[in-house]
Coordinates of C-alpha atoms in Angstrom, one line a residue:
M1 CA -8.5 1.5 15.3
K2 CA -8.9 -2.3 15.2
R3 CA -5.2 -3.3 15.3
E4 CA -1.7 -2.3 14.4
V5 CA -1.2 -2.7 10.6
E6 CA 2.0 -3.8 9.0
I7 CA 3.6 -1.7 6.3
S8 CA 6.3 -3.3 4.2
V9 CA 8.6 -1.3 2.0
Y10 CA 10.5 -3.5 -0.6
G11 CA 13.5 -2.1 -2.3
A12 CA 17.3 -2.4 -2.9
E13 CA 20.4 -0.4 -2.3
Q14 CA 20.7 0.3 -6.0
L15 CA 18.1 2.6 -7.5
C16 CA 15.7 0.9 -9.9
P17 CA 16.7 1.8 -13.5
S18 CA 13.4 3.7 -14.1
C19 CA 13.6 5.6 -10.8
V20 CA 16.6 7.9 -11.6
N21 CA 16.3 11.2 -9.6
L22 CA 14.0 9.7 -7.0
P23 CA 15.0 8.9 -3.4
S24 CA 16.4 5.5 -2.6
S25 CA 14.2 2.8 -1.2
K26 CA 15.7 3.2 2.2
E27 CA 15.2 7.0 2.1
T28 CA 11.6 6.4 1.1
Y29 CA 11.1 3.9 4.0
E30 CA 12.5 6.5 6.5
W31 CA 10.4 9.3 5.0
L32 CA 7.2 7.2 5.1
Q33 CA 7.8 6.2 8.7
A34 CA 8.2 9.8 9.7
A35 CA 5.2 11.0 7.7
I36 CA 2.9 8.3 9.0
Q37 CA 3.9 8.9 12.6
R38 CA 3.1 12.6 12.2
K39 CA -0.3 11.9 10.5
Y40 CA -1.4 9.3 13.0
P41 CA 0.4 10.1 16.3
D42 CA -0.1 7.7 19.2
Q43 CA -1.6 5.1 16.7
P44 CA 0.8 2.2 16.5
F45 CA 1.8 0.6 13.2
K46 CA 4.7 -1.6 12.2
I47 CA 6.9 -0.6 9.2
T48 CA 9.5 -3.0 7.8
Y49 CA 12.1 -2.5 5.1
V50 CA 12.8 -5.6 3.0
D51 CA 15.9 -5.7 0.8
I52 CA 14.7 -7.6 -2.3
H53 CA 18.2 -9.0 -2.9
N54 CA 18.6 -10.2 0.7
P55 CA 15.1 -10.8 2.1
P56 CA 14.5 -12.0 5.7
E57 CA 13.5 -15.6 6.7
D58 CA 9.8 -14.7 6.6
E59 CA 8.4 -16.9 3.8
E60 CA 5.8 -14.3 2.6
K61 CA 8.3 -11.5 2.4
R62 CA 10.8 -13.8 0.6
I63 CA 8.1 -14.7 -2.0
F64 CA 7.1 -11.1 -2.6
A65 CA 10.7 -9.9 -2.8
S66 CA 11.2 -12.5 -5.6
K67 CA 8.0 -11.2 -7.3
V68 CA 9.4 -7.6 -7.3
I69 CA 12.4 -8.8 -9.1
E70 CA 10.7 -11.3 -11.5
E71 CA 7.9 -8.9 -12.5
D72 CA 10.2 -5.9 -12.8
L73 CA 8.2 -3.8 -10.4
F74 CA 9.4 -0.3 -9.8
Y75 CA 10.8 -0.2 -6.3
P76 CA 10.3 0.8 -3.6
V77 CA 7.1 -1.2 -3.5
V78 CA 4.9 -0.4 -0.5
L79 CA 2.4 -2.8 0.9
I80 CA -0.1 -2.3 3.7
E81 CA -1.4 -5.6 5.0
D82 CA -0.4 -7.3 1.7
Q83 CA -2.3 -4.6 -0.4
L84 CA 0.0 -2.9 -2.9
V85 CA -0.4 0.9 -2.3
G86 CA 2.7 2.3 -4.0
E87 CA 5.4 1.5 -6.5
G88 CA 8.4 3.5 -7.6
N89 CA 7.3 6.9 -6.2
P90 CA 4.6 6.1 -3.6
R91 CA 2.0 8.8 -2.9
L92 CA 1.1 9.7 0.6
K93 CA -2.5 10.4 -0.2
T94 CA -2.9 6.7 -1.4
I95 CA -1.1 5.4 1.7
Y96 CA -3.1 7.5 4.0
A97 CA -6.4 6.4 2.4
E98 CA -5.4 2.8 2.9
M99 CA -4.4 3.5 6.6
E100 CA -7.8 5.0 7.2
K101 CA -9.5 1.9 5.8
H102 CA -7.9 0.1 8.7
G103 CA -9.3 2.5 11.2
Y104 CA -6.5 5.1 11.5
I105 CA -7.7 8.6 12.2
A106 CA -5.7 11.6 11.1
E107 CA -4.9 14.2 13.7

């Protein structure tokens, strides 16, 4: 593995209108964190939850949070190193494939 990747999960307290019956963005964030830790134990990564209606001071995260709202993306939106890998109902298979492009090895 080259370096710790950053995973960003963008979402909101309120479910997106097209995402009825899906877990909330926060639940998806927690589920992803646990799933990735199990798949790649002892391989560090940084996962961050970003509330699209109250983004942090980080300029890049603020800009992307605005984009999620303006472009009506289905949230949660999952980015790995600024690469969009999931929207609405993210797939672990896609996320794992992107992690492995960054040198993570499944155990």
